[in-house]
Amino acid sequence: MSCQDTPPLQAAQRKPPLAAELQGDPFKETAADGFVLGGFTWRHALPDIQRPVVIINAATSVRCRHYSRFADYLFANGFDVITYDYRGIGESRLGSIKSLNASWTDWGALDFEAMLRRAQRELPGQPIDVVGHSFGGCAAGLGESGQIIRRLVTVGAQFAYWRDYAPEQRWRMFGKWHLLMPLLTLFCGYFPGKRLGWLEDTPAGVVRDWSTPTARYERRPSGKAMLARTGQLPFANVRAQTLAISISDDPYGTIAAIERLLSYFSHAPKTHLRIAPQDIGEQQVGHFAFFRSAYQATLWPIALNWLQTGKLAPDTPGREVPRS
């Protein structure tokens, strides 16, 4: 397999946007270290300090366009919405990523933090909510300004500790993500996920964080560096009403994995909702399908109601996982 670093597509080469993206206005935002990030804003014409703005944090190496229909749904239900790509991904990919110094902690402490500050600047006075998918839920705890988050919804959110993977798929996933992915990254200088059809191409620092087999985020390479630099991880800054949604057939988002991440949000009131596909009349959902428009009538209202009220509706499918 060639390791040639595929450059990002120029605007003229890109596929036409999804219909749901037509309401999203593109923007550029500069992070604290000077890196220029790209994303989209769904914004109502008239300002309203009562209207919340939702920042959507993507999963690892998933483009923000994956969440466009969900963003449009939130917009149609009265929210302003910001989607964005982490550095090195999608709208935030600036040429080759072989030499890009980017980690999971950079994606949270720099990129997500930049979005929190953008929301405060561009939509002053409005409540700020966050939806985080997979690593995006972890990123929500890495921003210095986490105390301004009003409500947080995470979906399948964890930081890939291999022993937490679903037992029946654990060794296959370990081989894929903790052996093959870092080996290809060592060979290529980045992970060529796009060629494999697994993920977007991914910076080496992110791969090191993902593949390090430790149960503690502060022992991942970039977490360790952040702890040494600041003396603490900023998860405790988040005091948002937090709903963690997990799907029973998600091999990443097992109860152990979700609870492991939730334990870092020590000052946030937390609810963990566990949903089986059968609870919504489906055979399977998995890790990525929540944000597909097929689930607009069954899964999306759960997140919407939490963002609107901070509560679960009485008829919410699934069960609450008891808090220890």
Tab-separated table of C-alpha atoms in Angstrom:
chain	number	residue	atom	x	y	z
A	1	MET	CA	0.000	0.000	0.000
A	2	SER	CA	1.310	3.453	-0.912
A	3	CYS	CA	1.882	5.894	1.950
A	4	GLN	CA	1.639	8.970	-0.250
A	5	ASP	CA	-0.059	11.668	1.786
A	6	THR	CA	-3.266	12.493	-0.066
A	7	PRO	CA	-3.769	16.282	-0.072
A	8	PRO	CA	-7.128	17.743	0.884
A	9	LEU	CA	-9.508	18.327	-1.999
A	10	GLN	CA	-9.757	21.811	-3.391
A	11	ALA	CA	-13.198	23.382	-3.354
A	12	ALA	CA	-13.775	22.666	-7.055
A	13	GLN	CA	-12.979	18.976	-6.550
A	14	ARG	CA	-15.253	18.383	-3.597
A	15	LYS	CA	-18.555	16.623	-3.931
A	16	PRO	CA	-21.664	18.840	-3.759
A	17	PRO	CA	-22.736	19.473	-0.169
A	18	LEU	CA	-25.517	17.502	1.406
A	19	ALA	CA	-28.862	19.255	1.419
A	20	ALA	CA	-28.680	19.519	5.193
A	21	GLU	CA	-25.436	21.479	4.878
A	22	LEU	CA	-26.958	24.232	2.793
A	23	GLN	CA	-27.951	26.120	5.935
A	24	GLY	CA	-24.477	25.751	7.469
A	25	ASP	CA	-22.285	28.768	6.771
A	26	PRO	CA	-18.566	27.934	6.522
A	27	PHE	CA	-16.152	29.665	8.865
A	28	LYS	CA	-12.511	29.724	9.850
A	29	GLU	CA	-11.395	30.003	13.476
A	30	THR	CA	-7.865	30.357	14.780
A	31	ALA	CA	-6.923	28.277	17.821
A	32	ALA	CA	-4.713	29.647	20.582
A	33	ASP	CA	-1.566	28.226	18.969
A	34	GLY	CA	-2.354	29.848	15.615
A	35	PHE	CA	-3.732	26.775	13.822
A	36	VAL	CA	-6.653	27.632	11.527
A	37	LEU	CA	-9.714	25.411	11.958
A	38	GLY	CA	-12.685	25.071	9.619
A	39	GLY	CA	-16.326	24.383	10.323
A	40	PHE	CA	-19.937	25.374	9.741
A	41	THR	CA	-22.484	27.450	11.666
A	42	TRP	CA	-26.259	27.107	11.603
A	43	ARG	CA	-27.420	30.485	12.904
A	44	HIS	CA	-30.852	32.067	13.111
A	45	ALA	CA	-31.238	35.505	11.596
A	46	LEU	CA	-32.298	37.302	14.760
A	47	PRO	CA	-30.180	37.152	17.935
A	48	ASP	CA	-31.786	35.799	21.092
A	49	ILE	CA	-29.859	35.376	24.339
A	50	GLN	CA	-32.367	32.708	25.390
A	51	ARG	CA	-31.515	30.535	22.381
A	52	PRO	CA	-28.840	27.899	23.132
A	53	VAL	CA	-25.971	27.196	20.772
A	54	VAL	CA	-24.841	23.585	20.419
A	55	ILE	CA	-21.240	22.678	19.586
A	56	ILE	CA	-20.910	19.210	18.049
A	57	ASN	CA	-17.640	17.368	18.761
A	58	ALA	CA	-16.932	14.632	16.224
A	59	ALA	CA	-15.566	11.157	16.801
A	60	THR	CA	-11.893	10.495	16.083
A	61	SER	CA	-11.114	11.225	12.431
A	62	VAL	CA	-14.774	11.532	11.426
A	63	ARG	CA	-15.514	14.634	9.383
A	64	CYS	CA	-17.939	17.167	10.793
A	65	ARG	CA	-20.075	16.745	7.667
A	66	HIS	CA	-21.200	13.401	9.130
A	67	TYR	CA	-23.221	15.411	11.683
A	68	SER	CA	-24.795	17.903	9.262
A	69	ARG	CA	-28.272	16.388	9.201
A	70	PHE	CA	-28.311	16.214	12.999
A	71	ALA	CA	-27.154	19.850	13.135
A	72	ASP	CA	-29.963	20.800	10.756
A	73	TYR	CA	-32.420	18.955	13.022
A	74	LEU	CA	-31.258	20.919	16.063
A	75	PHE	CA	-31.430	24.141	14.057
A	76	ALA	CA	-35.011	23.356	13.007
A	77	ASN	CA	-35.836	22.861	16.698
A	78	GLY	CA	-34.625	26.289	17.730
A	79	PHE	CA	-30.882	25.947	18.366
A	80	ASP	CA	-27.921	27.635	16.788
A	81	VAL	CA	-25.299	25.003	15.949
A	82	ILE	CA	-21.546	24.862	15.362
A	83	THR	CA	-19.835	21.899	13.711
A	84	TYR	CA	-16.097	21.810	13.054
A	85	ASP	CA	-13.222	19.524	12.192
A	86	TYR	CA	-10.245	18.861	14.439
A	87	ARG	CA	-6.848	19.867	13.075
A	88	GLY	CA	-5.718	17.560	10.286
A	89	ILE	CA	-9.256	16.437	9.436
A	90	GLY	CA	-11.694	17.605	6.761
A	91	GLU	CA	-12.186	21.378	6.771
A	92	SER	CA	-9.199	21.720	9.126
A	93	ARG	CA	-6.722	19.830	6.996
A	94	LEU	CA	-4.063	22.142	5.622
A	95	GLY	CA	-1.862	20.112	3.275
A	96	SER	CA	0.224	17.158	4.427
A	97	ILE	CA	-0.367	15.741	7.901
A	98	LYS	CA	2.886	13.781	8.045
A	99	SER	CA	4.542	16.578	9.988
A	100	LEU	CA	1.433	17.720	11.845
A	101	ASN	CA	1.962	17.726	15.606
A	102	ALA	CA	-1.571	16.910	16.747
A	103	SER	CA	-2.898	14.746	19.561
A	104	TRP	CA	-6.187	13.952	21.199
A	105	THR	CA	-5.419	16.551	23.853
A	106	ASP	CA	-4.734	19.166	21.157
A	107	TRP	CA	-8.133	18.371	19.656
A	108	GLY	CA	-9.782	19.096	23.008
A	109	ALA	CA	-7.607	21.696	24.720
A	110	LEU	CA	-6.963	23.755	21.571
A	111	ASP	CA	-9.600	22.964	18.942
A	112	PHE	CA	-12.694	22.451	21.100
A	113	GLU	CA	-11.592	25.318	23.326
A	114	ALA	CA	-11.441	27.523	20.229
A	115	MET	CA	-15.079	26.642	19.509
A	116	LEU	CA	-16.144	27.497	23.053
A	117	ARG	CA	-14.506	30.886	22.668
A	118	ARG	CA	-16.013	31.377	19.231
A	119	ALA	CA	-19.481	30.667	20.590
A	120	GLN	CA	-18.967	33.217	23.355
A	121	ARG	CA	-17.708	35.819	20.897
A	122	GLU	CA	-20.090	35.269	17.988
A	123	LEU	CA	-23.210	34.403	20.001
A	124	PRO	CA	-22.693	36.438	23.175
A	125	GLY	CA	-24.869	35.666	26.155
A	126	GLN	CA	-26.438	32.529	24.683
A	127	PRO	CA	-26.307	29.276	26.680
A	128	ILE	CA	-23.682	26.859	25.334
A	129	ASP	CA	-24.453	23.145	25.045
A	130	VAL	CA	-22.281	20.360	23.628
A	131	VAL	CA	-22.923	17.060	21.853
A	132	GLY	CA	-19.911	14.748	21.771
A	133	HIS	CA	-19.639	11.529	19.774
A	134	SER	CA	-17.076	8.912	20.835
A	135	PHE	CA	-13.806	10.776	21.550
A	136	GLY	CA	-15.818	13.985	21.126
A	137	GLY	CA	-17.283	13.359	24.568
A	138	CYS	CA	-13.772	13.176	25.985
A	139	ALA	CA	-12.811	16.360	24.127
A	140	ALA	CA	-15.650	18.138	25.933
A	141	GLY	CA	-13.712	17.723	29.177
A	142	LEU	CA	-10.375	18.981	27.845
A	143	GLY	CA	-11.278	22.609	27.164
A	144	GLU	CA	-10.100	25.159	29.710
A	145	SER	CA	-13.495	26.902	29.565
A	146	GLY	CA	-15.533	23.784	30.297
A	147	GLN	CA	-17.331	25.502	33.161
A	148	ILE	CA	-19.426	27.489	30.647
A	149	ILE	CA	-21.099	24.371	29.220
A	150	ARG	CA	-24.741	24.267	30.316
A	151	ARG	CA	-25.746	20.806	29.079
A	152	LEU	CA	-23.745	17.947	27.591
A	153	VAL	CA	-24.927	14.922	25.603
A	154	THR	CA	-22.413	12.222	24.745
A	155	VAL	CA	-22.969	9.258	22.436
A	156	GLY	CA	-20.739	6.188	22.758
A	157	ALA	CA	-18.160	8.408	24.459
A	158	GLN	CA	-14.920	6.812	25.705
A	159	PHE	CA	-11.169	6.916	25.047
A	160	ALA	CA	-10.539	3.431	23.659
A	161	TYR	CA	-9.202	1.347	26.514
A	162	TRP	CA	-8.919	-2.064	24.899
A	163	ARG	CA	-10.073	-4.107	27.890
A	164	ASP	CA	-13.370	-2.206	27.765
A	165	TYR	CA	-14.151	-3.321	24.210
A	166	ALA	CA	-17.002	-5.813	23.828
A	167	PRO	CA	-15.562	-9.271	24.691
A	168	GLU	CA	-16.664	-10.977	21.489
A	169	GLN	CA	-14.808	-8.397	19.350
A	170	ARG	CA	-12.018	-7.351	21.713
A	171	TRP	CA	-9.081	-9.184	20.160
A	172	ARG	CA	-10.008	-8.306	16.598
A	173	MET	CA	-10.323	-4.646	17.610
A	174	PHE	CA	-7.073	-4.804	19.554
A	175	GLY	CA	-5.278	-6.117	16.477
A	176	LYS	CA	-6.826	-3.460	14.233
A	177	TRP	CA	-6.474	-0.367	16.410
A	178	HIS	CA	-3.618	-1.158	18.786
A	179	LEU	CA	-1.291	-3.170	16.513
A	180	LEU	CA	-2.014	-2.553	12.837
A	181	MET	CA	-2.923	1.147	13.127
A	182	PRO	CA	0.281	2.165	14.993
A	183	LEU	CA	2.438	-0.037	12.733
A	184	LEU	CA	1.049	1.602	9.589
A	185	THR	CA	1.483	4.985	11.214
A	186	LEU	CA	5.117	4.227	12.009
A	187	PHE	CA	5.657	3.181	8.397
A	188	CYS	CA	3.779	6.079	6.766
A	189	GLY	CA	4.269	8.918	9.245
A	190	TYR	CA	0.486	9.190	9.663
A	191	PHE	CA	-2.400	6.727	9.583
A	192	PRO	CA	-3.714	6.352	5.992
A	193	GLY	CA	-7.236	5.613	7.137
A	194	LYS	CA	-8.920	7.028	4.070
A	195	ARG	CA	-7.210	4.546	1.744
A	196	LEU	CA	-8.304	1.697	3.986
A	197	GLY	CA	-11.856	2.969	4.220
A	198	TRP	CA	-11.662	3.001	8.019
A	199	LEU	CA	-11.358	6.673	9.002
A	200	GLU	CA	-10.048	9.923	7.635
A	201	ASP	CA	-6.251	10.107	7.494
A	202	THR	CA	-5.109	10.618	11.070
A	203	PRO	CA	-2.113	12.425	12.618
A	204	ALA	CA	0.499	10.236	14.303
A	205	GLY	CA	0.045	11.880	17.708
A	206	VAL	CA	-3.642	10.976	17.756
A	207	VAL	CA	-2.750	7.389	16.857
A	208	ARG	CA	-0.280	7.224	19.745
A	209	ASP	CA	-2.967	8.387	22.162
A	210	TRP	CA	-5.557	5.950	20.837
A	211	SER	CA	-3.303	2.905	20.706
A	212	THR	CA	-1.532	3.277	24.072
A	213	PRO	CA	-2.978	0.414	26.158
A	214	THR	CA	-3.607	2.169	29.458
A	215	ALA	CA	-6.834	2.600	31.381
A	216	ARG	CA	-6.106	6.206	32.419
A	217	TYR	CA	-6.277	9.192	30.109
A	218	GLU	CA	-3.508	10.949	32.021
A	219	ARG	CA	-1.207	8.057	31.047
A	220	ARG	CA	-1.832	8.482	27.343
A	221	PRO	CA	1.085	10.386	25.771
A	222	SER	CA	-0.678	13.735	25.354
A	223	GLY	CA	-2.616	13.363	28.606
A	224	LYS	CA	0.648	12.748	30.429
A	225	ALA	CA	2.159	15.852	28.807
A	226	MET	CA	-0.850	17.976	29.761
A	227	LEU	CA	-0.714	16.762	33.355
A	228	ALA	CA	2.994	17.567	33.567
A	229	ARG	CA	2.423	21.011	32.065
A	230	THR	CA	-0.654	22.120	34.022
A	231	GLY	CA	-0.740	19.835	37.055
A	232	GLN	CA	-4.279	18.655	36.330
A	233	LEU	CA	-6.707	17.630	33.615
A	234	PRO	CA	-9.609	20.077	33.186
A	235	PHE	CA	-12.509	17.581	33.220
A	236	ALA	CA	-13.564	18.738	36.692
A	237	ASN	CA	-14.270	22.211	35.269
A	238	VAL	CA	-17.355	20.802	33.553
A	239	ARG	CA	-20.473	21.129	35.686
A	240	ALA	CA	-22.982	20.608	32.902
A	241	GLN	CA	-26.075	18.452	33.185
A	242	THR	CA	-24.650	15.415	31.410
A	243	LEU	CA	-26.451	12.641	29.543
A	244	ALA	CA	-24.261	9.766	28.354
A	245	ILE	CA	-26.058	7.644	25.759
A	246	SER	CA	-24.689	4.192	25.020
A	247	ILE	CA	-25.973	1.576	22.596
A	248	SER	CA	-25.808	-2.066	23.664
A	249	ASP	CA	-24.362	-3.309	20.341
A	250	ASP	CA	-21.633	-0.656	20.223
A	251	PRO	CA	-18.365	-2.598	20.718
A	252	TYR	CA	-16.523	0.562	21.814
A	253	GLY	CA	-19.226	1.988	24.065
A	254	THR	CA	-19.623	-0.747	26.638
A	255	ILE	CA	-20.892	0.172	30.080
A	256	ALA	CA	-17.350	-0.077	31.470
A	257	ALA	CA	-15.987	2.250	28.775
A	258	ILE	CA	-18.722	4.866	29.216
A	259	GLU	CA	-18.402	4.823	32.991
A	260	ARG	CA	-14.613	5.106	32.777
A	261	LEU	CA	-14.898	8.410	30.931
A	262	LEU	CA	-17.802	9.650	33.050
A	263	SER	CA	-15.691	9.210	36.187
A	264	TYR	CA	-13.471	12.068	34.972
A	265	PHE	CA	-16.411	14.501	34.987
A	266	SER	CA	-16.335	14.544	38.760
A	267	HIS	CA	-18.338	17.760	39.267
A	268	ALA	CA	-21.046	17.166	36.666
A	269	PRO	CA	-24.453	15.632	37.458
A	270	LYS	CA	-24.540	12.560	35.221
A	271	THR	CA	-27.135	10.208	33.740
A	272	HIS	CA	-26.114	7.136	31.724
A	273	LEU	CA	-28.835	5.874	29.392
A	274	ARG	CA	-28.320	2.402	27.905
A	275	ILE	CA	-30.371	1.625	24.779
A	276	ALA	CA	-30.706	-1.723	23.038
A	277	PRO	CA	-31.515	-1.645	19.306
A	278	GLN	CA	-34.659	-3.661	20.065
A	279	ASP	CA	-35.861	-0.811	22.295
A	280	ILE	CA	-36.396	1.257	19.148
A	281	GLY	CA	-37.466	-1.596	16.871
A	282	GLU	CA	-34.062	-2.135	15.238
A	283	GLN	CA	-31.773	-5.132	14.904
A	284	GLN	CA	-28.551	-3.127	15.143
A	285	VAL	CA	-27.316	0.432	15.617
A	286	GLY	CA	-23.648	0.205	16.584
A	287	HIS	CA	-21.139	2.969	17.130
A	288	PHE	CA	-21.714	5.357	14.211
A	289	ALA	CA	-25.383	5.163	13.209
A	290	PHE	CA	-26.919	7.392	15.910
A	291	PHE	CA	-26.372	10.526	13.819
A	292	ARG	CA	-27.862	9.124	10.611
A	293	SER	CA	-31.207	10.585	9.616
A	294	ALA	CA	-32.820	7.123	9.821
A	295	TYR	CA	-32.894	7.654	13.592
A	296	GLN	CA	-34.453	11.115	13.545
A	297	ALA	CA	-37.730	9.818	14.951
A	298	THR	CA	-36.331	7.370	17.507
A	299	LEU	CA	-32.934	8.472	18.851
A	300	TRP	CA	-32.549	12.143	18.047
A	301	PRO	CA	-35.488	13.254	20.264
A	302	ILE	CA	-33.652	11.834	23.288
A	303	ALA	CA	-30.739	14.208	22.777
A	304	LEU	CA	-33.055	17.060	21.818
A	305	ASN	CA	-35.179	16.721	24.946
A	306	TRP	CA	-32.091	16.682	27.156
A	307	LEU	CA	-30.714	19.797	25.502
A	308	GLN	CA	-34.083	21.495	25.923
A	309	THR	CA	-34.881	20.430	29.485
A	310	GLY	CA	-31.928	18.642	31.086
A	311	LYS	CA	-34.206	15.653	31.669
A	312	LEU	CA	-35.244	12.366	30.101
A	313	ALA	CA	-38.802	12.218	28.829
A	314	PRO	CA	-41.024	9.629	30.598
A	315	ASP	CA	-41.275	7.519	27.418
A	316	THR	CA	-37.543	7.484	26.682
A	317	PRO	CA	-36.451	4.050	25.422
A	318	GLY	CA	-33.723	2.139	27.245
A	319	ARG	CA	-32.751	2.045	30.888
A	320	GLU	CA	-30.685	4.180	33.195
A	321	VAL	CA	-27.445	2.603	34.366
A	322	PRO	CA	-27.252	2.871	38.172
A	323	ARG	CA	-24.654	5.358	39.407
A	324	SER	CA	-22.047	3.875	41.733
